[in-house]
XYZ file of C-alpha atoms in Angstrom:
488
model
C 0.000 0.000 0.000
C 1.500 3.354 -1.068
C 2.410 5.858 1.645
C 2.629 9.656 1.220
C 3.569 12.290 3.783
C 1.389 15.420 3.791
C 1.836 18.584 5.826
C -0.623 17.224 8.417
C 0.505 13.596 8.525
C 1.112 10.453 6.436
C -1.651 8.745 4.439
C -1.759 5.187 3.148
C -3.683 4.482 -0.056
C -4.383 1.735 -2.567
C -2.483 0.482 -5.601
C -4.854 -0.924 -8.241
C -2.925 -0.077 -11.385
C -3.096 3.577 -10.456
C -2.665 4.868 -6.917
C -5.605 6.286 -4.985
C -5.899 8.058 -1.650
C -9.368 8.834 -0.316
C -10.912 10.807 2.524
C -7.855 12.982 3.238
C -8.825 15.916 5.508
C -7.857 19.320 4.173
C -9.599 21.221 6.989
C -10.971 20.579 10.453
C -14.533 19.245 10.826
C -16.901 22.254 10.383
C -18.946 21.448 13.468
C -19.144 22.704 17.056
C -16.967 25.799 17.501
C -15.857 25.598 13.836
C -19.362 25.826 12.423
C -20.090 28.988 10.407
C -16.406 29.931 10.593
C -13.811 29.909 7.810
C -12.086 26.528 7.346
C -9.334 25.786 9.840
C -6.408 23.372 9.508
C -7.074 19.792 10.611
C -5.425 18.356 13.684
C -2.099 16.793 12.644
C -1.567 13.051 12.982
C 1.590 10.956 13.206
C 0.615 7.350 12.414
C -0.290 6.576 8.789
C -3.930 7.447 8.158
C -6.020 4.879 6.307
C -6.943 6.506 2.983
C -8.346 3.465 1.207
C -12.035 4.443 1.304
C -14.081 7.607 0.907
C -14.556 9.848 3.909
C -17.725 11.505 5.172
C -19.828 13.690 2.862
C -21.571 16.977 3.606
C -25.059 16.607 5.164
C -27.808 16.347 2.530
C -31.052 14.522 1.806
C -31.665 11.734 -0.666
C -33.651 12.200 -3.873
C -36.433 9.684 -4.359
C -38.053 8.354 -7.527
C -36.730 8.521 -11.056
C -34.616 11.646 -10.431
C -32.833 9.771 -7.658
C -32.044 6.986 -10.125
C -30.821 9.355 -12.822
C -28.798 11.595 -10.467
C -27.727 9.352 -7.550
C -26.235 10.693 -4.341
C -23.603 9.110 -2.127
C -24.173 9.955 1.531
C -21.564 8.924 4.114
C -22.290 10.144 7.671
C -19.648 11.896 9.730
C -18.420 15.307 10.836
C -15.004 15.160 9.144
C -16.384 15.830 5.662
C -13.983 18.541 4.512
C -11.879 15.940 2.761
C -10.586 15.138 -0.704
C -9.596 12.187 -2.860
C -6.538 11.750 -5.084
C -5.812 9.416 -8.004
C -2.291 9.498 -9.433
C -0.227 7.590 -11.997
C 2.728 7.552 -9.602
C 4.411 9.367 -6.749
C 7.396 10.594 -8.758
C 7.390 13.182 -11.505
C 5.260 16.309 -11.901
C 2.057 15.412 -13.716
C -0.686 17.941 -14.543
C -3.312 18.213 -11.810
C -7.086 18.428 -12.234
C -9.366 19.302 -9.311
C -13.072 18.516 -9.728
C -15.777 20.512 -7.901
C -19.050 18.598 -7.785
C -22.478 19.993 -8.570
C -25.808 19.619 -6.805
C -27.428 23.077 -6.593
C -25.085 23.947 -3.692
C -27.212 21.679 -1.460
C -26.173 18.147 -2.468
C -23.424 16.096 -4.065
C -19.941 14.994 -3.073
C -16.570 14.045 -4.458
C -17.311 10.422 -3.540
C -19.696 9.568 -6.399
C -18.456 6.526 -8.251
C -18.881 8.236 -11.638
C -16.206 10.736 -10.490
C -13.644 7.970 -9.964
C -10.383 9.375 -11.313
C -8.744 6.135 -12.421
C -8.958 6.914 -16.147
C -7.482 10.398 -15.656
C -4.561 8.878 -13.753
C -4.211 6.219 -16.454
C -3.728 9.070 -18.916
C -1.057 10.860 -16.906
C -3.125 13.307 -14.820
C -3.368 13.593 -11.040
C -7.104 13.839 -10.362
C -8.537 15.328 -7.157
C -12.187 15.457 -6.064
C -13.307 17.514 -3.082
C -16.168 18.017 -0.647
C -17.254 21.428 0.647
C -19.972 22.837 2.902
C -23.431 22.854 1.335
C -26.749 24.570 1.942
C -27.036 26.805 4.982
C -23.696 25.656 6.392
C -21.934 26.749 3.218
C -23.890 29.764 2.009
C -26.296 31.137 4.651
C -25.443 34.765 5.417
C -27.341 37.366 7.404
C -24.849 40.153 6.705
C -22.553 39.527 9.678
C -19.709 37.059 10.062
C -17.891 35.478 7.128
C -19.918 34.798 3.944
C -19.342 32.185 1.245
C -17.957 29.508 3.550
C -18.478 26.845 0.871
C -16.258 28.807 -1.511
C -13.665 29.289 1.213
C -13.668 25.517 1.685
C -12.923 25.125 -2.026
C -10.072 27.617 -1.711
C -8.746 25.706 1.324
C -8.788 22.499 -0.737
C -6.920 24.223 -3.569
C -4.412 25.548 -1.032
C -3.897 21.971 0.185
C -3.310 20.915 -3.424
C -0.728 23.669 -3.893
C 1.121 22.659 -0.714
C 0.884 18.863 -0.914
C 0.243 17.579 -4.422
C 3.917 17.273 -5.342
C 4.105 14.371 -2.859
C 1.507 12.598 -5.003
C 3.462 13.172 -8.230
C 1.536 16.295 -9.231
C 2.729 19.676 -10.473
C 1.369 22.520 -8.290
C 2.291 24.903 -11.107
C -0.157 23.245 -13.529
C -3.555 22.945 -11.845
C -6.847 22.847 -13.752
C -10.083 23.245 -11.797
C -13.240 21.888 -13.359
C -16.796 21.470 -12.220
C -20.330 20.723 -13.341
C -23.558 22.622 -12.577
C -23.037 24.272 -9.160
C -19.424 23.120 -9.459
C -19.100 25.042 -12.725
C -20.698 28.079 -11.104
C -18.107 27.701 -8.354
C -15.317 27.552 -10.936
C -16.492 30.786 -12.557
C -16.901 32.466 -9.178
C -13.394 31.416 -8.116
C -12.103 33.104 -11.283
C -13.398 36.372 -9.830
C -12.228 35.934 -6.204
C -8.986 37.626 -5.128
C -8.400 34.918 -2.494
C -8.234 32.243 -5.216
C -5.687 33.993 -7.425
C -2.683 31.842 -8.269
C -4.195 28.595 -6.981
C -5.135 27.324 -10.455
C -3.988 27.973 -14.004
C -6.789 26.558 -16.162
C -10.515 26.159 -15.651
C -13.352 24.120 -17.181
C -17.004 24.957 -16.548
C -19.596 22.334 -17.517
C -23.222 23.538 -17.529
C -22.740 26.573 -15.320
C -21.291 30.046 -15.782
C -20.899 33.384 -13.976
C -24.540 34.450 -13.548
C -25.534 32.530 -10.432
C -24.670 34.768 -7.513
C -26.983 36.813 -5.302
C -26.654 40.152 -3.529
C -26.538 40.751 0.251
C -30.190 41.787 0.519
C -31.301 38.605 -1.258
C -29.101 36.529 1.052
C -30.784 38.140 4.049
C -34.212 37.427 2.534
C -33.323 33.750 2.213
C -32.000 33.700 5.774
C -35.161 35.309 7.103
C -37.370 32.802 5.274
C -35.283 29.882 6.517
C -35.408 31.150 10.124
C -39.177 31.661 9.882
C -39.654 28.129 8.558
C -37.628 26.769 11.474
C -39.227 29.067 14.070
C -35.859 30.475 15.135
C -34.216 33.865 15.322
C -32.560 34.979 12.050
C -29.010 34.339 13.221
C -26.432 31.682 12.504
C -26.211 30.874 16.224
C -29.932 30.084 16.305
C -29.754 28.043 13.093
C -26.852 26.058 14.552
C -29.094 24.795 17.364
C -31.582 23.235 14.920
C -31.262 19.443 14.428
C -29.554 18.699 11.120
C -32.419 16.623 9.690
C -34.891 19.436 10.351
C -32.563 22.010 8.786
C -32.107 19.873 5.666
C -35.874 19.478 5.297
C -36.346 23.253 5.563
C -33.629 23.840 2.936
C -35.353 21.468 0.539
C -38.679 23.184 1.181
C -37.218 26.591 0.309
C -35.795 25.217 -2.938
C -39.185 23.768 -3.865
C -40.957 27.022 -3.058
C -38.749 29.179 -5.247
C -38.934 26.652 -8.097
C -42.731 26.710 -7.934
C -43.092 30.509 -7.727
C -39.866 32.347 -8.642
C -41.045 35.870 -7.873
C -38.737 38.766 -7.144
C -40.676 40.286 -4.249
C -40.224 37.437 -1.766
C -36.976 36.067 -3.205
C -34.931 38.901 -4.705
C -32.099 37.605 -6.896
C -33.058 34.011 -6.086
C -36.060 34.377 -8.395
C -33.471 34.533 -11.189
C -30.949 31.946 -9.972
C -33.469 29.492 -8.428
C -30.745 28.699 -5.857
C -31.581 29.849 -2.304
C -28.104 28.886 -1.114
C -25.428 30.150 -3.480
C -22.424 32.520 -3.585
C -23.078 36.030 -2.278
C -21.548 39.173 -3.765
C -20.560 40.517 -0.353
C -18.197 43.256 -1.602
C -15.134 41.786 0.079
C -14.450 38.093 -0.565
C -16.450 38.483 -3.764
C -16.075 42.193 -4.566
C -18.527 42.289 -7.499
C -20.597 39.998 -9.687
C -18.242 37.404 -11.227
C -19.038 38.330 -14.830
C -18.351 42.005 -14.119
C -15.062 41.094 -12.449
C -14.052 38.893 -15.383
C -14.983 41.607 -17.889
C -12.687 43.915 -15.913
C -9.792 41.461 -16.231
C -10.068 39.054 -13.303
C -8.822 35.605 -14.291
C -7.432 36.876 -17.597
C -4.306 34.735 -17.176
C -6.346 31.550 -16.642
C -7.106 29.359 -19.673
C -10.858 28.696 -19.874
C -13.030 25.999 -21.458
C -16.802 26.312 -21.052
C -19.825 24.573 -22.478
C -23.293 23.160 -22.052
C -25.437 20.220 -23.046
C -27.890 20.752 -25.886
C -31.032 20.011 -23.857
C -30.049 20.775 -20.260
C -33.517 21.603 -18.956
C -35.085 18.315 -20.009
C -33.710 16.723 -16.836
C -36.004 18.983 -14.810
C -39.033 18.866 -17.120
C -39.275 15.294 -18.407
C -38.916 12.953 -15.372
C -41.065 15.266 -13.229
C -43.809 15.540 -15.853
C -43.688 19.343 -15.757
C -42.946 19.582 -19.469
C -45.955 17.434 -20.352
C -48.213 19.651 -18.246
C -47.166 22.702 -20.274
C -49.729 21.704 -22.869
C -51.078 25.074 -24.005
C -49.336 28.062 -25.598
C -50.436 30.263 -22.690
C -48.839 28.023 -20.050
C -45.452 27.642 -21.671
C -45.341 31.276 -22.826
C -45.996 32.414 -19.241
C -43.296 30.048 -17.980
C -40.856 31.300 -20.632
C -41.443 34.882 -19.514
C -40.363 33.854 -16.005
C -36.970 33.022 -17.473
C -36.649 36.483 -18.975
C -37.553 35.655 -22.552
C -38.388 38.911 -24.356
C -41.815 39.452 -25.862
C -41.942 37.694 -29.213
C -39.207 35.296 -28.205
C -41.526 32.316 -27.871
C -42.620 32.807 -31.473
C -38.998 32.718 -32.635
C -38.290 29.552 -30.645
C -41.406 27.861 -32.074
C -40.280 28.768 -35.596
C -36.909 27.147 -34.941
C -38.506 23.957 -33.592
C -41.154 22.902 -36.096
C -43.417 20.203 -34.725
C -42.147 20.651 -31.160
C -44.487 20.253 -28.204
C -44.990 23.166 -25.780
C -42.767 21.317 -23.312
C -40.030 21.015 -25.939
C -40.146 24.766 -26.573
C -40.014 25.526 -22.854
C -37.033 23.178 -22.439
C -35.163 25.019 -25.206
C -35.936 28.403 -23.640
C -34.842 27.276 -20.182
C -31.664 25.675 -21.517
C -30.634 28.859 -23.297
C -31.649 31.245 -20.517
C -30.001 29.385 -17.657
C -27.059 27.649 -19.322
C -26.165 28.364 -22.945
C -26.432 32.156 -23.117
C -24.568 32.696 -19.794
C -21.790 30.464 -21.158
C -21.631 32.597 -24.304
C -21.520 35.781 -22.219
C -18.551 34.428 -20.274
C -16.780 33.384 -23.474
C -17.311 36.900 -24.827
C -15.903 38.401 -21.620
C -12.824 36.148 -21.317
C -10.541 36.352 -24.328
C -9.303 33.042 -25.723
C -12.070 30.897 -24.201
C -12.849 27.541 -25.791
C -16.537 26.600 -26.142
C -18.194 23.206 -26.527
C -21.692 21.712 -26.697
C -22.505 18.113 -25.778
C -25.330 16.790 -27.931
C -25.503 12.996 -27.514
C -29.031 12.105 -26.398
C -29.821 9.770 -23.514
C -32.193 6.882 -24.285
C -33.815 7.241 -20.834
C -37.494 8.109 -20.513
C -38.121 6.568 -23.933
C -35.607 8.960 -25.451
C -37.346 12.085 -24.157
C -34.546 12.944 -21.699
C -32.289 13.976 -24.553
C -28.902 15.673 -24.119
C -29.851 16.711 -20.608
C -28.098 18.231 -17.619
C -25.360 16.023 -16.153
C -25.254 13.580 -19.064
C -21.684 14.430 -20.092
C -20.081 13.511 -16.752
C -19.574 9.802 -17.398
C -17.999 10.722 -20.760
C -15.674 13.303 -19.193
C -14.438 10.806 -16.605
C -14.482 7.944 -19.168
C -16.611 5.932 -16.757
C -19.351 4.679 -19.067
C -19.159 1.306 -17.300
C -20.084 2.768 -13.912
C -23.329 1.087 -12.741
C -24.685 4.310 -11.242
C -24.616 5.922 -14.693
C -26.546 3.131 -16.412
C -30.077 4.557 -15.876
C -29.097 7.712 -17.771
C -26.706 6.202 -20.334
C -28.687 3.123 -21.318
C -27.154 -0.178 -22.459
C -24.773 0.976 -25.215
C -23.341 4.488 -24.766
C -20.704 5.269 -27.425
C -17.211 4.604 -26.093
C -15.628 6.483 -29.002
C -17.393 9.642 -27.775
C -16.085 9.144 -24.242
C -12.596 8.681 -25.684
C -12.902 12.001 -27.519
C -14.438 14.050 -24.694
C -12.080 12.670 -22.053
C -9.055 13.282 -24.279
C -10.150 16.879 -24.910
C -10.282 17.537 -21.160
C -6.883 15.903 -20.631
C -5.313 17.803 -23.552
C -6.644 21.074 -22.163
C -5.176 20.308 -18.723
C -1.817 19.431 -20.236
C -1.449 22.178 -22.860
C -4.332 24.665 -22.504
C -5.609 23.642 -25.968
C -8.496 21.122 -26.182
C -8.105 20.675 -29.940
C -10.230 23.328 -31.671
C -10.011 27.120 -32.167
C -11.076 29.499 -29.396
C -14.399 31.331 -29.435
C -14.497 34.953 -30.573
C -17.455 37.325 -31.100
C -16.445 37.435 -34.771
C -16.311 33.673 -35.500
C -18.136 32.014 -32.556
C -16.532 28.607 -33.114
C -17.586 25.782 -30.804
C -16.943 22.061 -30.631
C -19.988 19.793 -30.840
C -19.673 16.382 -29.219
C -22.055 13.755 -30.528
C -22.004 10.385 -32.252
C -20.409 12.325 -35.107
C -18.481 15.303 -33.699
C -17.090 18.437 -35.288
C -16.774 22.205 -35.012
C -19.552 24.665 -35.869
C -19.795 28.435 -36.283
C -22.437 30.642 -34.638
C -24.983 28.040 -33.686
C -28.625 29.152 -33.540
C -27.994 32.880 -34.108
C -31.702 33.757 -34.038
C -32.064 32.417 -30.505
C -28.795 34.065 -29.473
C -29.992 37.460 -30.722
C -33.237 36.985 -28.819
C -31.227 37.151 -25.581
C -29.027 40.080 -26.580
C -30.106 42.065 -23.507
C -29.270 39.279 -21.060
C -26.091 40.456 -19.372
């Protein structure tokens, strides 16, 4: 069993062709006196720590029904959940490093999902790291006092650990690529704009998330007040800390369901736009301004960037739940489209571009563009030299109606098509040649900063399309893009 010394103590991992080390603490357990405080160093240890299995994961609830099958969660109880996992081709040398930040709407997920297993990255010469961070109220609740954005500070603490320790695992701390999906991608784009994260990574990949998903201080206080009212406590972190965890998690889920059902600005503020009650806050200090504004002003300009989306992101939220099928009249889906900021007349343009589409299909296209595709384009326009992709292979799940939905690309990125947890979404015969291509593009970008196609510019708008037959395209769906020209 391989042994590595870290700054806090030795860890003993597993050798199964590539070396893996799991559940390594990068910060102290965020409980008791450490709760609602910035991450603190873990207590050092002297005897080799067993790092052969995943450590605890952040508190979260399980998802039932078909969504739980399509997007499984791994929940491991324990307080010591600020930990990370490392896969490496060997302990000597200086291999490129990739650090994955998981998604889950900032309220669920972990670095311990089997589909995130980094064996294939290590096989291809990359040191792969997955991390956990504080979620929900513990990570993002803020009443205006104390330290905000604790979940982001956890991510920065993990990246600091990588900088200080990864050379012992055969990694190069001078060549670190962060990448994430959904809330993880939003985290990546927010870290680009945070002064405290400068210098901790050199390349970044954002999958299905961009720089639009932050909220202001007043909206954060509104969320805090609604959470406290639901729990019957005072609107303070100290009062929230006294609430049993299971009750707090249930209240968090309830708030998410409420804003999804009625995303109105008066009770929710910015959350009516982001649909994420617990998310990064533009506090003016740790996050001085909205990430996109910071990036337009030059933040992260020296970081190579790859960003993209899936062609039918929103179908994950509309098809299994039956919401899309219930949008069965023009009035219903037009009203829903307006909620997502679609300008007057926009629905007509989307219908013209989707002949024969159902109302639910049109709504899915509007939601995908509003929440994912157009924000990705805005970031590519703001960050010179960005590479853009779109993942278009369609899942056979739900009788083929799920399409190229949110989260579908992950098993291809990690080259883990054989992972049993991915089978409900991938079906019986996902194309291995597509996984080979996507995975190689991510590895090439981490190694060289070039994924294999030209960068995106406002003049050419070149993007890479991944599908059964892949290739590059220029200015996809310009009519829809122009429809959102006022979306900042």
